[in-house]
mmCIF file with all atom_site columns, C-alpha atoms in Angstrom:
data_model
loop_
_atom_site.group_PDB
_atom_site.id
_atom_site.type_symbol
_atom_site.label_atom_id
_atom_site.label_alt_id
_atom_site.label_comp_id
_atom_site.label_asym_id
_atom_site.label_entity_id
_atom_site.label_seq_id
_atom_site.pdbx_PDB_ins_code
_atom_site.Cartn_x
_atom_site.Cartn_y
_atom_site.Cartn_z
_atom_site.occupancy
_atom_site.B_iso_or_equiv
_atom_site.pdbx_formal_charge
_atom_site.auth_seq_id
_atom_site.auth_comp_id
_atom_site.auth_asym_id
_atom_site.auth_atom_id
_atom_site.pdbx_PDB_model_num
ATOM 1   C CA . MET A 1 1   ? 146.144 101.058 108.542 1.00 54.00 ? 1   MET A CA 1
ATOM 2   C CA . SER A 1 2   ? 146.912 102.169 105.006 1.00 64.00 ? 2   SER A CA 1
ATOM 3   C CA . ASP A 1 3   ? 144.459 103.896 102.715 1.00 71.00 ? 3   ASP A CA 1
ATOM 4   C CA . PRO A 1 4   ? 142.497 101.457 100.587 1.00 76.00 ? 4   PRO A CA 1
ATOM 5   C CA . THR A 1 5   ? 143.363 101.297 96.897  1.00 84.00 ? 5   THR A CA 1
ATOM 6   C CA . ARG A 1 6   ? 140.907 102.337 94.217  1.00 81.00 ? 6   ARG A CA 1
ATOM 7   C CA . ASN A 1 7   ? 140.123 98.684  93.451  1.00 85.00 ? 7   ASN A CA 1
ATOM 8   C CA . GLU A 1 8   ? 139.460 97.979  97.140  1.00 89.00 ? 8   GLU A CA 1
ATOM 9   C CA . LEU A 1 9   ? 137.176 101.010 97.309  1.00 87.00 ? 9   LEU A CA 1
ATOM 10  C CA . LEU A 1 10  ? 135.344 99.834  94.223  1.00 86.00 ? 10  LEU A CA 1
ATOM 11  C CA . GLU A 1 11  ? 134.818 96.386  95.742  1.00 89.00 ? 11  GLU A CA 1
ATOM 12  C CA . ILE A 1 12  ? 133.571 97.925  98.988  1.00 89.00 ? 12  ILE A CA 1
ATOM 13  C CA . TYR A 1 13  ? 131.267 100.179 96.954  1.00 87.00 ? 13  TYR A CA 1
ATOM 14  C CA . LYS A 1 14  ? 129.846 97.266  94.958  1.00 90.00 ? 14  LYS A CA 1
ATOM 15  C CA . LEU A 1 15  ? 129.281 95.245  98.129  1.00 91.00 ? 15  LEU A CA 1
ATOM 16  C CA . HIS A 1 16  ? 127.554 98.146  99.854  1.00 87.00 ? 16  HIS A CA 1
ATOM 17  C CA . ALA A 1 17  ? 125.343 98.806  96.797  1.00 90.00 ? 17  ALA A CA 1
ATOM 18  C CA . GLU A 1 18  ? 124.367 95.121  96.843  1.00 93.00 ? 18  GLU A CA 1
ATOM 19  C CA . LEU A 1 19  ? 123.525 95.337  100.543 1.00 92.00 ? 19  LEU A CA 1
ATOM 20  C CA . ALA A 1 20  ? 121.303 98.376  99.886  1.00 90.00 ? 20  ALA A CA 1
ATOM 21  C CA . ASP A 1 21  ? 119.528 96.402  97.159  1.00 92.00 ? 21  ASP A CA 1
ATOM 22  C CA . ARG A 1 22  ? 118.983 93.509  99.558  1.00 94.00 ? 22  ARG A CA 1
ATOM 23  C CA . VAL A 1 23  ? 117.236 95.814  102.019 1.00 93.00 ? 23  VAL A CA 1
ATOM 24  C CA . SER A 1 24  ? 114.883 96.816  99.204  1.00 90.00 ? 24  SER A CA 1
ATOM 25  C CA . GLN A 1 25  ? 114.291 93.162  98.335  1.00 94.00 ? 25  GLN A CA 1
ATOM 26  C CA . ARG A 1 26  ? 113.500 92.341  101.969 1.00 95.00 ? 26  ARG A CA 1
ATOM 27  C CA . ARG A 1 27  ? 111.079 95.278  102.077 1.00 94.00 ? 27  ARG A CA 1
ATOM 28  C CA . GLU A 1 28  ? 109.394 93.983  98.938  1.00 94.00 ? 28  GLU A CA 1
ATOM 29  C CA . GLY A 1 29  ? 109.076 90.517  100.492 1.00 96.00 ? 29  GLY A CA 1
ATOM 30  C CA . ALA A 1 30  ? 107.630 92.016  103.671 1.00 96.00 ? 30  ALA A CA 1
ATOM 31  C CA . ASN A 1 31  ? 105.130 93.987  101.567 1.00 96.00 ? 31  ASN A CA 1
ATOM 32  C CA . ARG A 1 32  ? 103.947 90.761  99.942  1.00 97.00 ? 32  ARG A CA 1
ATOM 33  C CA . ILE A 1 33  ? 103.549 89.051  103.312 1.00 98.00 ? 33  ILE A CA 1
ATOM 34  C CA . TYR A 1 34  ? 101.554 91.923  104.812 1.00 98.00 ? 34  TYR A CA 1
ATOM 35  C CA . VAL A 1 35  ? 99.318  92.226  101.749 1.00 97.00 ? 35  VAL A CA 1
ATOM 36  C CA . CYS A 1 36  ? 98.612  88.480  101.864 1.00 98.00 ? 36  CYS A CA 1
ATOM 37  C CA . LEU A 1 37  ? 97.847  88.585  105.597 1.00 98.00 ? 37  LEU A CA 1
ATOM 38  C CA . LEU A 1 38  ? 95.553  91.596  105.339 1.00 98.00 ? 38  LEU A CA 1
ATOM 39  C CA . VAL A 1 39  ? 93.754  90.337  102.232 1.00 97.00 ? 39  VAL A CA 1
ATOM 40  C CA . GLY A 1 40  ? 93.363  86.965  103.974 1.00 97.00 ? 40  GLY A CA 1
ATOM 41  C CA . LEU A 1 41  ? 91.902  88.746  106.983 1.00 97.00 ? 41  LEU A CA 1
ATOM 42  C CA . ALA A 1 42  ? 89.472  90.635  104.736 1.00 96.00 ? 42  ALA A CA 1
ATOM 43  C CA . LEU A 1 43  ? 88.560  87.377  102.998 1.00 96.00 ? 43  LEU A CA 1
ATOM 44  C CA . PHE A 1 44  ? 87.918  85.730  106.369 1.00 95.00 ? 44  PHE A CA 1
ATOM 45  C CA . LEU A 1 45  ? 85.690  88.625  107.361 1.00 96.00 ? 45  LEU A CA 1
ATOM 46  C CA . GLY A 1 46  ? 83.764  88.436  104.098 1.00 94.00 ? 46  GLY A CA 1
ATOM 47  C CA . ILE A 1 47  ? 83.248  84.689  104.421 1.00 94.00 ? 47  ILE A CA 1
ATOM 48  C CA . PHE A 1 48  ? 82.229  85.014  108.059 1.00 92.00 ? 48  PHE A CA 1
ATOM 49  C CA . VAL A 1 49  ? 79.736  87.774  107.262 1.00 91.00 ? 49  VAL A CA 1
ATOM 50  C CA . ARG A 1 50  ? 78.274  85.682  104.445 1.00 92.00 ? 50  ARG A CA 1
ATOM 51  C CA . PHE A 1 51  ? 78.335  82.209  106.034 1.00 90.00 ? 51  PHE A CA 1
ATOM 52  C CA . GLY A 1 52  ? 79.115  82.863  109.729 1.00 82.00 ? 52  GLY A CA 1
ATOM 53  C CA . VAL A 1 53  ? 77.756  81.180  112.782 1.00 81.00 ? 53  VAL A CA 1
ATOM 54  C CA . LYS A 1 54  ? 74.092  82.077  113.180 1.00 82.00 ? 54  LYS A CA 1
ATOM 55  C CA . ASP A 1 55  ? 74.049  83.246  116.803 1.00 86.00 ? 55  ASP A CA 1
ATOM 56  C CA . PHE A 1 56  ? 77.589  84.637  117.015 1.00 88.00 ? 56  PHE A CA 1
ATOM 57  C CA . PRO A 1 57  ? 77.655  88.431  117.504 1.00 91.00 ? 57  PRO A CA 1
ATOM 58  C CA . MET A 1 58  ? 79.129  90.164  114.454 1.00 92.00 ? 58  MET A CA 1
ATOM 59  C CA . ALA A 1 59  ? 80.361  93.039  116.645 1.00 94.00 ? 59  ALA A CA 1
ATOM 60  C CA . ILE A 1 60  ? 82.930  90.712  118.227 1.00 94.00 ? 60  ILE A CA 1
ATOM 61  C CA . VAL A 1 61  ? 84.125  89.534  114.814 1.00 94.00 ? 61  VAL A CA 1
ATOM 62  C CA . PHE A 1 62  ? 84.411  93.134  113.582 1.00 96.00 ? 62  PHE A CA 1
ATOM 63  C CA . LEU A 1 63  ? 86.291  94.115  116.733 1.00 97.00 ? 63  LEU A CA 1
ATOM 64  C CA . VAL A 1 64  ? 88.776  91.208  116.562 1.00 97.00 ? 64  VAL A CA 1
ATOM 65  C CA . VAL A 1 65  ? 89.373  91.588  112.809 1.00 97.00 ? 65  VAL A CA 1
ATOM 66  C CA . GLY A 1 66  ? 89.730  95.354  113.261 1.00 98.00 ? 66  GLY A CA 1
ATOM 67  C CA . ILE A 1 67  ? 92.296  94.962  116.044 1.00 98.00 ? 67  ILE A CA 1
ATOM 68  C CA . ILE A 1 68  ? 94.303  92.360  114.117 1.00 98.00 ? 68  ILE A CA 1
ATOM 69  C CA . GLY A 1 69  ? 94.122  94.472  110.951 1.00 98.00 ? 69  GLY A CA 1
ATOM 70  C CA . ALA A 1 70  ? 95.234  97.602  112.806 1.00 98.00 ? 70  ALA A CA 1
ATOM 71  C CA . ALA A 1 71  ? 98.142  95.762  114.446 1.00 98.00 ? 71  ALA A CA 1
ATOM 72  C CA . LEU A 1 72  ? 99.278  94.344  111.100 1.00 98.00 ? 72  LEU A CA 1
ATOM 73  C CA . SER A 1 73  ? 98.939  97.743  109.410 1.00 98.00 ? 73  SER A CA 1
ATOM 74  C CA . ILE A 1 74  ? 100.960 99.527  112.084 1.00 98.00 ? 74  ILE A CA 1
ATOM 75  C CA . SER A 1 75  ? 103.605 96.813  112.019 1.00 98.00 ? 75  SER A CA 1
ATOM 76  C CA . TRP A 1 76  ? 103.819 97.047  108.218 1.00 97.00 ? 76  TRP A CA 1
ATOM 77  C CA . PHE A 1 77  ? 104.169 100.826 108.346 1.00 97.00 ? 77  PHE A CA 1
ATOM 78  C CA . ILE A 1 78  ? 107.031 100.466 110.858 1.00 97.00 ? 78  ILE A CA 1
ATOM 79  C CA . VAL A 1 79  ? 108.812 97.912  108.646 1.00 96.00 ? 79  VAL A CA 1
ATOM 80  C CA . ILE A 1 80  ? 108.602 100.241 105.625 1.00 95.00 ? 80  ILE A CA 1
ATOM 81  C CA . ARG A 1 81  ? 109.845 103.180 107.699 1.00 94.00 ? 81  ARG A CA 1
ATOM 82  C CA . SER A 1 82  ? 112.726 101.144 109.130 1.00 95.00 ? 82  SER A CA 1
ATOM 83  C CA . CYS A 1 83  ? 113.789 99.981  105.674 1.00 93.00 ? 83  CYS A CA 1
ATOM 84  C CA . ARG A 1 84  ? 113.659 103.584 104.426 1.00 90.00 ? 84  ARG A CA 1
ATOM 85  C CA . GLN A 1 85  ? 115.877 104.717 107.305 1.00 93.00 ? 85  GLN A CA 1
ATOM 86  C CA . LEU A 1 86  ? 118.313 101.844 106.810 1.00 94.00 ? 86  LEU A CA 1
ATOM 87  C CA . ASN A 1 87  ? 118.627 102.501 103.086 1.00 91.00 ? 87  ASN A CA 1
ATOM 88  C CA . ALA A 1 88  ? 119.041 106.247 103.686 1.00 89.00 ? 88  ALA A CA 1
ATOM 89  C CA . GLY A 1 89  ? 122.061 105.435 105.838 1.00 93.00 ? 89  GLY A CA 1
ATOM 90  C CA . LYS A 1 90  ? 123.407 103.018 103.255 1.00 91.00 ? 90  LYS A CA 1
ATOM 91  C CA . PHE A 1 91  ? 123.109 105.625 100.509 1.00 88.00 ? 91  PHE A CA 1
ATOM 92  C CA . ASP A 1 92  ? 124.841 108.225 102.680 1.00 90.00 ? 92  ASP A CA 1
ATOM 93  C CA . VAL A 1 93  ? 127.767 105.798 102.949 1.00 90.00 ? 93  VAL A CA 1
ATOM 94  C CA . LEU A 1 94  ? 127.633 105.129 99.190  1.00 89.00 ? 94  LEU A CA 1
ATOM 95  C CA . HIS A 1 95  ? 127.804 108.875 98.528  1.00 88.00 ? 95  HIS A CA 1
ATOM 96  C CA . GLU A 1 96  ? 130.870 109.107 100.773 1.00 90.00 ? 96  GLU A CA 1
ATOM 97  C CA . LEU A 1 97  ? 132.530 106.247 98.900  1.00 89.00 ? 97  LEU A CA 1
ATOM 98  C CA . GLU A 1 98  ? 131.673 107.859 95.556  1.00 87.00 ? 98  GLU A CA 1
ATOM 99  C CA . GLU A 1 99  ? 133.740 110.908 96.496  1.00 88.00 ? 99  GLU A CA 1
ATOM 100 C CA . LYS A 1 100 ? 136.810 108.660 96.231  1.00 87.00 ? 100 LYS A CA 1
ATOM 101 C CA . LEU A 1 101 ? 135.788 107.020 92.946  1.00 85.00 ? 101 LEU A CA 1
ATOM 102 C CA . ALA A 1 102 ? 135.829 108.251 89.359  1.00 85.00 ? 102 ALA A CA 1
ATOM 103 C CA . TYR A 1 103 ? 132.098 108.958 89.051  1.00 88.00 ? 103 TYR A CA 1
ATOM 104 C CA . PRO A 1 104 ? 129.459 109.566 91.759  1.00 86.00 ? 104 PRO A CA 1
ATOM 105 C CA . PHE A 1 105 ? 126.736 107.444 90.130  1.00 83.00 ? 105 PHE A CA 1
ATOM 106 C CA . PHE A 1 106 ? 124.132 107.384 92.926  1.00 85.00 ? 106 PHE A CA 1
ATOM 107 C CA . LYS A 1 107 ? 124.794 110.938 94.037  1.00 87.00 ? 107 LYS A CA 1
ATOM 108 C CA . ARG A 1 108 ? 124.378 112.207 90.458  1.00 88.00 ? 108 ARG A CA 1
ATOM 109 C CA . GLU A 1 109 ? 121.194 110.189 89.959  1.00 87.00 ? 109 GLU A CA 1
ATOM 110 C CA . TRP A 1 110 ? 119.782 111.661 93.182  1.00 84.00 ? 110 TRP A CA 1
ATOM 111 C CA . GLU A 1 111 ? 120.696 115.181 92.013  1.00 86.00 ? 111 GLU A CA 1
ATOM 112 C CA . LEU A 1 112 ? 118.906 114.592 88.703  1.00 87.00 ? 112 LEU A CA 1
ATOM 113 C CA . LEU A 1 113 ? 115.828 113.457 90.622  1.00 86.00 ? 113 LEU A CA 1
ATOM 114 C CA . GLU A 1 114 ? 116.069 116.678 92.650  1.00 82.00 ? 114 GLU A CA 1
ATOM 115 C CA . GLU A 1 115 ? 116.530 114.593 95.795  1.00 80.00 ? 115 GLU A CA 1
ATOM 116 C CA . GLY A 1 116 ? 112.856 113.655 95.794  1.00 78.00 ? 116 GLY A CA 1
ATOM 117 C CA . ARG A 1 117 ? 111.756 117.173 96.694  1.00 79.00 ? 117 ARG A CA 1
ATOM 118 C CA . LYS A 1 118 ? 109.514 117.641 93.618  1.00 80.00 ? 118 LYS A CA 1
ATOM 119 C CA . LEU A 1 119 ? 106.769 115.067 93.202  1.00 76.00 ? 119 LEU A CA 1
ATOM 120 C CA . SER A 1 120 ? 106.534 115.934 89.511  1.00 77.00 ? 120 SER A CA 1
ATOM 121 C CA . ARG A 1 121 ? 110.113 114.649 89.167  1.00 76.00 ? 121 ARG A CA 1
ATOM 122 C CA . TYR A 1 122 ? 110.236 111.655 91.492  1.00 79.00 ? 122 TYR A CA 1
ATOM 123 C CA . TRP A 1 123 ? 108.049 109.963 94.095  1.00 80.00 ? 123 TRP A CA 1
ATOM 124 C CA . LYS A 1 124 ? 110.002 108.146 96.788  1.00 77.00 ? 124 LYS A CA 1
ATOM 125 C CA . LEU A 1 125 ? 108.863 104.534 96.658  1.00 80.00 ? 125 LEU A CA 1
ATOM 126 C CA . THR A 1 126 ? 108.672 104.142 100.419 1.00 77.00 ? 126 THR A CA 1
ATOM 127 C CA . ILE A 1 127 ? 106.404 107.204 100.614 1.00 79.00 ? 127 ILE A CA 1
ATOM 128 C CA . VAL A 1 128 ? 104.069 105.639 98.046  1.00 80.00 ? 128 VAL A CA 1
ATOM 129 C CA . GLU A 1 129 ? 104.274 102.261 99.817  1.00 90.00 ? 129 GLU A CA 1
ATOM 130 C CA . THR A 1 130 ? 103.092 103.680 103.123 1.00 93.00 ? 130 THR A CA 1
ATOM 131 C CA . GLY A 1 131 ? 99.741  104.474 101.517 1.00 94.00 ? 131 GLY A CA 1
ATOM 132 C CA . LEU A 1 132 ? 98.581  100.860 101.639 1.00 94.00 ? 132 LEU A CA 1
ATOM 133 C CA . PRO A 1 133 ? 99.143  100.277 105.356 1.00 97.00 ? 133 PRO A CA 1
ATOM 134 C CA . ILE A 1 134 ? 97.402  103.592 106.035 1.00 97.00 ? 134 ILE A CA 1
ATOM 135 C CA . ILE A 1 135 ? 94.410  102.481 103.933 1.00 96.00 ? 135 ILE A CA 1
ATOM 136 C CA . PHE A 1 136 ? 94.257  99.122  105.738 1.00 97.00 ? 136 PHE A CA 1
ATOM 137 C CA . LEU A 1 137 ? 94.623  100.875 109.102 1.00 98.00 ? 137 LEU A CA 1
ATOM 138 C CA . THR A 1 138 ? 91.734  103.200 108.229 1.00 98.00 ? 138 THR A CA 1
ATOM 139 C CA . LEU A 1 139 ? 89.545  100.246 107.236 1.00 97.00 ? 139 LEU A CA 1
ATOM 140 C CA . SER A 1 140 ? 90.516  98.402  110.421 1.00 98.00 ? 140 SER A CA 1
ATOM 141 C CA . MET A 1 141 ? 89.659  101.405 112.553 1.00 98.00 ? 141 MET A CA 1
ATOM 142 C CA . ALA A 1 142 ? 86.313  101.641 110.770 1.00 97.00 ? 142 ALA A CA 1
ATOM 143 C CA . LEU A 1 143 ? 85.635  98.000  111.677 1.00 97.00 ? 143 LEU A CA 1
ATOM 144 C CA . ILE A 1 144 ? 86.475  98.726  115.302 1.00 97.00 ? 144 ILE A CA 1
ATOM 145 C CA . GLY A 1 145 ? 84.126  101.726 115.195 1.00 97.00 ? 145 GLY A CA 1
ATOM 146 C CA . ILE A 1 146 ? 81.340  99.631  113.649 1.00 96.00 ? 146 ILE A CA 1
ATOM 147 C CA . SER A 1 147 ? 81.781  97.010  116.350 1.00 95.00 ? 147 SER A CA 1
ATOM 148 C CA . PHE A 1 148 ? 80.903  99.595  119.015 1.00 94.00 ? 148 PHE A CA 1
ATOM 149 C CA . SER A 1 149 ? 77.865  100.979 117.214 1.00 88.00 ? 149 SER A CA 1
#
């Protein structure tokens, strides 16, 4: 197989950059779904606490909502982590392709951001994003704890 031409490399590069962007878009869509599910769960809990069935034990409701919330939070965290890993691989490939092109756009941008090592320079979005599932997981675990007290 012959070496690809510069134009072929550029087309491959553009396609791969688009695929990396799509992973980010899917992650964003997943974030919206998880936020809606967890907020809906919290809304259900609030409504049940306020208007719930008179003789139904609240401990069971707290336990079930806590378990569902914890499962959703853990699942969400895994999705974010998987997307981060997938995009890291995609950007490694993009950096390799850039070595054969006129300007290493992504590699240079990453260098300017000090590769995310200094928080004063750049906060990795997926690191920031994982805060929300951790918060929801903590709240869910608190509900589970309350259900046993």
